[in-house]
mmCIF file of C-alpha atoms in Angstrom:
data_model
loop_
_atom_site.group_PDB
_atom_site.id
_atom_site.type_symbol
_atom_site.label_atom_id
_atom_site.label_comp_id
_atom_site.label_asym_id
_atom_site.label_seq_id
_atom_site.Cartn_x
_atom_site.Cartn_y
_atom_site.Cartn_z
ATOM 1 C CA MET A 411 -129.932 38.335 58.778
ATOM 2 C CA THR A 412 -129.730 40.767 55.915
ATOM 3 C CA GLY A 413 -132.008 41.932 53.215
ATOM 4 C CA SER A 414 -133.829 44.838 51.733
ATOM 5 C CA PRO A 415 -137.593 44.579 51.835
ATOM 6 C CA MET A 416 -139.754 46.560 49.490
ATOM 7 C CA PRO A 417 -143.276 47.577 50.455
ATOM 8 C CA ALA A 418 -145.601 44.888 49.163
ATOM 9 C CA GLU A 419 -148.471 45.913 46.949
ATOM 10 C CA ARG A 420 -151.742 44.863 48.522
ATOM 11 C CA ALA A 421 -152.726 41.591 46.930
ATOM 12 C CA ASP A 422 -156.340 42.687 46.418
ATOM 13 C CA GLN A 423 -155.483 45.832 44.467
ATOM 14 C CA PRO A 424 -155.938 45.953 40.688
ATOM 15 C CA VAL A 425 -152.670 45.793 38.792
ATOM 16 C CA ALA A 426 -152.016 48.687 36.476
ATOM 17 C CA GLY A 427 -149.823 48.400 33.405
ATOM 18 C CA SER A 428 -149.111 45.531 31.059
ATOM 19 C CA ALA A 429 -149.105 42.504 33.410
ATOM 20 C CA LYS A 430 -151.400 40.455 31.181
ATOM 21 C CA SER A 431 -149.419 37.427 30.000
ATOM 22 C CA PRO A 432 -149.189 34.292 32.189
ATOM 23 C CA PRO A 433 -145.475 34.841 33.013
ATOM 24 C CA GLU A 434 -146.161 38.460 33.987
ATOM 25 C CA ILE A 435 -149.141 37.489 36.132
ATOM 26 C CA ALA A 436 -147.105 34.711 37.740
ATOM 27 C CA ASP A 437 -144.296 37.155 38.523
ATOM 28 C CA VAL A 438 -146.639 39.564 40.335
ATOM 29 C CA ILE A 439 -148.225 36.740 42.344
ATOM 30 C CA ARG A 440 -144.771 35.352 43.142
ATOM 31 C CA ARG A 441 -143.818 38.709 44.636
ATOM 32 C CA ASP A 442 -147.035 38.721 46.663
ATOM 33 C CA ILE A 443 -146.211 35.266 48.018
ATOM 34 C CA GLN A 444 -142.648 36.244 48.886
ATOM 35 C CA SER A 445 -143.793 39.443 50.592
ATOM 36 C CA GLY A 446 -146.299 37.573 52.748
ATOM 37 C CA ALA A 447 -149.340 39.203 51.133
ATOM 38 C CA TYR A 448 -150.396 35.659 50.194
ATOM 39 C CA PRO A 449 -149.424 33.499 53.215
ATOM 40 C CA PRO A 450 -149.041 29.692 53.193
ATOM 41 C CA GLY A 451 -152.428 28.014 52.859
ATOM 42 C CA HIS A 452 -154.006 30.981 51.075
ATOM 43 C CA HIS A 453 -156.430 29.980 48.332
ATOM 44 C CA LEU A 454 -155.642 31.676 45.019
ATOM 45 C CA GLY A 455 -159.048 32.059 43.396
ATOM 46 C CA THR A 456 -158.923 32.264 39.612
ATOM 47 C CA ILE A 457 -161.927 34.599 39.397
ATOM 48 C CA GLU A 458 -160.483 37.116 41.858
ATOM 49 C CA ILE A 459 -157.070 37.042 40.189
ATOM 50 C CA ALA A 460 -158.608 37.396 36.728
ATOM 51 C CA GLU A 461 -160.534 40.459 37.902
ATOM 52 C CA ARG A 462 -157.424 41.910 39.479
ATOM 53 C CA PHE A 463 -155.430 41.660 36.246
ATOM 54 C CA GLY A 464 -158.316 42.320 33.879
ATOM 55 C CA VAL A 465 -157.900 39.032 32.017
ATOM 56 C CA SER A 466 -159.842 35.830 31.462
ATOM 57 C CA ARG A 467 -159.296 32.798 33.666
ATOM 58 C CA GLY A 468 -157.204 31.024 31.013
ATOM 59 C CA PRO A 469 -154.037 33.115 31.527
ATOM 60 C CA VAL A 470 -154.560 32.901 35.290
ATOM 61 C CA ARG A 471 -154.658 29.098 35.225
ATOM 62 C CA GLU A 472 -151.470 29.036 33.162
ATOM 63 C CA ALA A 473 -149.814 31.478 35.573
ATOM 64 C CA LEU A 474 -150.743 29.240 38.498
ATOM 65 C CA ARG A 475 -149.235 26.239 36.723
ATOM 66 C CA LEU A 476 -146.018 28.229 36.318
ATOM 67 C CA LEU A 477 -146.032 28.970 40.046
ATOM 68 C CA GLU A 478 -146.624 25.294 40.767
ATOM 69 C CA SER A 479 -143.523 24.451 38.724
ATOM 70 C CA LEU A 480 -141.592 26.833 41.016
ATOM 71 C CA ASN A 481 -142.915 24.970 44.079
ATOM 72 C CA LEU A 482 -144.735 28.068 45.316
ATOM 73 C CA VAL A 483 -148.268 26.818 44.688
ATOM 74 C CA ARG A 484 -150.036 23.477 44.921
ATOM 75 C CA ILE A 485 -152.987 22.847 42.597
ATOM 76 C CA LEU A 486 -155.504 20.335 43.928
ATOM 77 C CA PRO A 487 -158.261 18.788 41.770
ATOM 78 C CA ARG A 488 -161.671 20.400 42.373
ATOM 79 C CA LYS A 489 -160.188 22.578 45.134
ATOM 80 C CA GLY A 490 -157.961 25.036 43.326
ATOM 81 C CA ALA A 491 -154.527 26.517 43.936
ATOM 82 C CA PHE A 492 -153.010 27.103 47.362
ATOM 83 C CA VAL A 493 -149.819 28.809 48.492
ATOM 84 C CA ILE A 494 -147.362 26.374 50.044
ATOM 85 C CA ALA A 495 -144.576 27.067 52.522
ATOM 86 C CA PRO A 496 -140.966 26.280 51.588
ATOM 87 C CA GLY A 497 -139.395 23.300 53.302
ATOM 88 C CA ASP A 498 -136.507 23.608 55.751
ATOM 89 C CA ASP A 499 -133.941 22.516 53.141
ATOM 90 C CA GLU A 500 -135.228 25.065 50.645
ATOM 91 C CA ILE A 501 -135.180 27.812 53.267
ATOM 92 C CA GLN A 502 -131.587 26.975 54.153
ATOM 93 C CA GLU A 503 -130.613 27.075 50.484
ATOM 94 C CA LEU A 504 -132.296 30.455 50.012
ATOM 95 C CA LEU A 505 -130.530 31.837 53.070
ATOM 96 C CA GLU A 506 -127.133 30.644 51.831
ATOM 97 C CA ILE A 507 -127.649 32.164 48.389
ATOM 98 C CA ARG A 508 -128.911 35.422 49.839
ATOM 99 C CA GLY A 509 -125.892 35.625 52.140
ATOM 100 C CA LEU A 510 -123.556 35.177 49.192
ATOM 101 C CA LEU A 511 -125.363 37.880 47.216
ATOM 102 C CA PHE A 512 -125.096 40.283 50.145
ATOM 103 C CA ALA A 513 -121.373 39.569 50.498
ATOM 104 C CA LEU A 514 -120.846 40.233 46.790
ATOM 105 C CA SER A 515 -122.764 43.496 47.133
ATOM 106 C CA CYS A 516 -120.544 44.564 50.039
ATOM 107 C CA GLU A 517 -117.400 43.688 48.090
ATOM 108 C CA ARG A 518 -118.539 45.745 45.111
ATOM 109 C CA ALA A 519 -119.607 48.638 47.335
ATOM 110 C CA ALA A 520 -116.136 48.708 48.920
ATOM 111 C CA ARG A 521 -114.573 48.990 45.464
ATOM 112 C CA ARG A 522 -116.872 51.887 44.555
ATOM 113 C CA ILE A 523 -117.112 53.693 47.887
ATOM 114 C CA THR A 524 -117.864 57.418 47.789
ATOM 115 C CA ALA A 525 -118.007 60.031 50.520
ATOM 116 C CA GLU A 526 -121.789 60.161 50.239
ATOM 117 C CA VAL A 527 -122.221 56.397 50.607
ATOM 118 C CA ALA A 528 -119.702 56.324 53.461
ATOM 119 C CA ALA A 529 -121.712 58.958 55.314
ATOM 120 C CA ASP A 530 -124.980 57.082 54.747
ATOM 121 C CA LEU A 531 -123.499 53.797 55.961
ATOM 122 C CA GLY A 532 -122.052 55.526 59.005
ATOM 123 C CA ARG A 533 -125.458 56.943 59.916
ATOM 124 C CA HIS A 534 -127.119 53.550 59.591
ATOM 125 C CA ALA A 535 -124.427 51.836 61.669
ATOM 126 C CA LYS A 536 -124.761 54.493 64.381
ATOM 127 C CA ARG A 537 -128.522 54.044 64.352
ATOM 128 C CA LEU A 538 -128.160 50.284 64.853
ATOM 129 C CA THR A 539 -125.872 50.904 67.831
ATOM 130 C CA GLU A 540 -128.427 53.283 69.345
ATOM 131 C CA MET A 541 -131.276 50.817 68.840
ATOM 132 C CA ALA A 542 -129.230 47.972 70.319
ATOM 133 C CA ALA A 543 -128.689 50.059 73.465
ATOM 134 C CA ASP A 544 -132.418 50.761 73.796
ATOM 135 C CA PRO A 545 -134.208 48.046 75.828
ATOM 136 C CA ALA A 546 -137.522 49.161 74.327
ATOM 137 C CA CYS A 547 -136.379 48.536 70.750
ATOM 138 C CA SER A 548 -138.352 45.673 69.218
ATOM 139 C CA PRO A 549 -136.697 42.924 67.153
ATOM 140 C CA ARG A 550 -138.669 43.946 64.066
ATOM 141 C CA ARG A 551 -137.668 47.583 64.438
ATOM 142 C CA PHE A 552 -134.017 46.574 64.693
ATOM 143 C CA GLN A 553 -134.446 44.259 61.716
ATOM 144 C CA GLN A 554 -135.741 47.182 59.670
ATOM 145 C CA GLY A 555 -132.595 49.074 60.635
ATOM 146 C CA THR A 556 -130.450 46.296 59.162
ATOM 147 C CA PHE A 557 -132.622 46.361 56.042
ATOM 148 C CA ASP A 558 -132.030 50.102 55.680
ATOM 149 C CA LEU A 559 -128.269 49.643 55.947
ATOM 150 C CA ALA A 560 -128.324 46.766 53.469
ATOM 151 C CA GLU A 561 -130.339 48.837 51.006
ATOM 152 C CA THR A 562 -127.607 51.490 51.039
ATOM 153 C CA VAL A 563 -125.083 48.766 50.202
ATOM 154 C CA LEU A 564 -127.253 47.512 47.345
ATOM 155 C CA ARG A 565 -127.593 50.975 45.848
ATOM 156 C CA ALA A 566 -123.822 51.426 46.070
ATOM 157 C CA CYS A 567 -122.797 48.068 44.603
ATOM 158 C CA GLY A 568 -123.145 49.261 41.005
ATOM 159 C CA SER A 569 -125.190 46.293 39.790
ATOM 160 C CA GLU A 570 -128.952 46.694 39.682
ATOM 161 C CA ARG A 571 -129.337 43.048 38.677
ATOM 162 C CA LEU A 572 -127.404 41.869 41.733
ATOM 163 C CA ALA A 573 -129.357 44.238 43.966
ATOM 164 C CA GLU A 574 -132.713 43.143 42.551
ATOM 165 C CA MET A 575 -131.836 39.462 42.972
ATOM 166 C CA GLN A 576 -131.197 40.016 46.659
ATOM 167 C CA ARG A 577 -134.333 42.094 47.135
ATOM 168 C CA GLU A 578 -136.443 39.371 45.559
ATOM 169 C CA MET A 579 -134.891 36.678 47.763
ATOM 170 C CA THR A 580 -135.303 38.618 50.994
ATOM 171 C CA PHE A 581 -138.915 37.695 51.621
ATOM 172 C CA GLY A 582 -139.045 33.954 51.073
ATOM 173 C CA ALA A 583 -136.306 33.234 53.596
ATOM 174 C CA GLY A 584 -136.560 36.302 55.798
ATOM 175 C CA ILE A 585 -140.203 35.725 56.654
ATOM 176 C CA VAL A 586 -139.354 32.395 58.264
ATOM 177 C CA TYR A 587 -136.629 33.437 60.721
ATOM 178 C CA GLY A 588 -136.221 37.196 60.181
ATOM 179 C CA HIS A 589 -136.538 39.032 63.469
ATOM 180 C CA LEU A 590 -135.584 35.933 65.504
ATOM 181 C CA SER A 591 -131.943 36.838 64.863
ATOM 182 C CA PHE A 592 -132.534 39.968 66.953
ATOM 183 C CA ALA A 593 -134.846 38.523 69.614
ATOM 184 C CA THR A 594 -132.861 39.701 72.659
ATOM 185 C CA GLN A 595 -130.988 42.890 73.454
ATOM 186 C CA ASP A 596 -127.724 40.940 73.662
ATOM 187 C CA MET A 597 -128.328 39.543 70.172
ATOM 188 C CA ARG A 598 -129.039 43.026 68.849
ATOM 189 C CA ALA A 599 -125.843 44.343 70.450
ATOM 190 C CA ILE A 600 -123.794 41.579 68.804
ATOM 191 C CA GLU A 601 -125.393 42.320 65.450
ATOM 192 C CA ALA A 602 -124.821 46.075 65.783
ATOM 193 C CA ARG A 603 -121.114 45.535 66.476
ATOM 194 C CA ALA A 604 -120.816 43.157 63.526
ATOM 195 C CA PHE A 605 -122.488 45.612 61.176
ATOM 196 C CA GLY A 606 -120.274 48.386 62.543
ATOM 197 C CA THR A 607 -117.162 46.386 61.668
ATOM 198 C CA LEU A 608 -118.549 45.626 58.220
ATOM 199 C CA VAL A 609 -119.263 49.297 57.555
ATOM 200 C CA GLU A 610 -115.735 50.255 58.622
ATOM 201 C CA LEU A 611 -114.274 47.799 56.102
ATOM 202 C CA ILE A 612 -116.512 48.984 53.266
ATOM 203 C CA VAL A 613 -115.793 52.650 53.984
ATOM 204 C CA ALA A 614 -112.045 51.926 54.137
ATOM 205 C CA GLY A 615 -112.257 50.391 50.660
ATOM 206 C CA HIS A 616 -111.286 46.811 51.570
ATOM 207 C CA PRO A 617 -113.341 44.608 49.203
ATOM 208 C CA GLU A 618 -112.015 41.169 50.174
ATOM 209 C CA GLU A 619 -112.298 41.857 53.895
ATOM 210 C CA SER A 620 -115.777 43.307 53.349
ATOM 211 C CA PHE A 621 -116.842 40.128 51.566
ATOM 212 C CA ARG A 622 -115.660 37.925 54.429
ATOM 213 C CA ALA A 623 -117.169 40.165 57.095
ATOM 214 C CA ALA A 624 -120.521 40.224 55.292
ATOM 215 C CA ARG A 625 -120.559 36.432 55.134
ATOM 216 C CA ARG A 626 -119.885 36.272 58.879
ATOM 217 C CA VAL A 627 -122.630 38.799 59.656
ATOM 218 C CA HIS A 628 -125.152 36.846 57.632
ATOM 219 C CA GLU A 629 -124.132 33.354 58.746
ATOM 220 C CA ASP A 630 -123.983 34.268 62.435
ATOM 221 C CA GLY A 631 -127.384 35.945 62.230
ATOM 222 C CA VAL A 632 -128.912 32.942 60.488
ATOM 223 C CA ARG A 633 -127.400 30.580 63.050
ATOM 224 C CA ARG A 634 -128.877 32.531 65.960
ATOM 225 C CA GLY A 635 -132.271 32.717 64.260
ATOM 226 C CA VAL A 636 -132.339 29.011 63.425
ATOM 227 C CA GLU A 637 -131.280 28.026 66.938
ATOM 228 C CA LEU A 638 -134.065 30.105 68.449
ATOM 229 C CA ALA A 639 -136.616 28.883 65.901
ATOM 230 C CA ALA A 640 -135.794 25.287 66.870
ATOM 231 C CA LEU A 641 -136.945 26.036 70.420
ATOM 232 C CA MET A 642 -140.302 27.401 69.300
ATOM 233 C CA PRO A 643 -143.453 25.308 68.690
ATOM 234 C CA LYS A 644 -143.913 24.306 65.078
ATOM 235 C CA PRO A 645 -147.021 25.749 63.385
ATOM 236 C CA ALA A 646 -149.829 23.330 62.630
ATOM 237 C CA PRO A 647 -149.791 22.009 59.055
ATOM 238 C CA THR A 648 -152.002 23.718 56.515
ATOM 239 C CA ASP A 649 -154.988 21.756 55.212
ATOM 240 C CA PHE A 650 -155.173 23.922 52.025
ATOM 241 C CA ARG A 651 -158.601 25.259 52.879
ATOM 242 C CA GLY A 652 -157.234 28.435 54.415
ATOM 243 C CA LYS A 653 -157.285 26.894 57.905
ATOM 244 C CA ARG A 654 -154.871 25.179 60.226
ATOM 245 C CA LYS A 655 -155.335 21.560 61.203
ATOM 246 C CA ARG A 656 -155.692 20.838 64.869
ATOM 247 C CA ARG A 657 -152.896 18.800 66.340
ATOM 248 C CA SER A 658 -154.059 15.608 68.004
#
């Protein structure tokens, strides 16, 4: 699994700046949903959101309708708007797109490699190897190490638009499986070796090989995460009142 998470702004904090129009408000809330600040089932109160952005409830309602059109929010009559979880097919699609974006970033980074970037990537790859050898290393800590390496690739790829697209897609898919790809020490060791090979190709300036290696790293990580997720109990469905339904 690859990605580059950005610290999420707390969803209850006032928003400074010019986020006043419905599309701008919707974009901020979308980021909150993708970061996990607004989890599935969370009620999006129009009054609270209006106060947060310093606007009336009209722009908020329009922003929520925009989010509903993106299948991020469900608006129920007389109940309000609720965050919904992506379906399995949508998650798989997001993962595939994100993997392709990461591979493109690695290809571009290999074409533009510098001594400074090579040194940074080498440090991150070494750190992953050290964490993989540490039995006390948690899956989430190792995952953050892969994020740090991926962020170096994104900064080196020479396309801020490509980098931003991947950053924005990290949360929606990564939240679902994420650290499951690194659940055991053996899995972390496999991932560390794969990232080490990828870094060697990027540093050597082999764009095509870097692209293929990045696809393998991502696809293998997703496969391991999905296989492990299939063995875990499914969460109870959300009843859109901020609670979980009891299973009968």
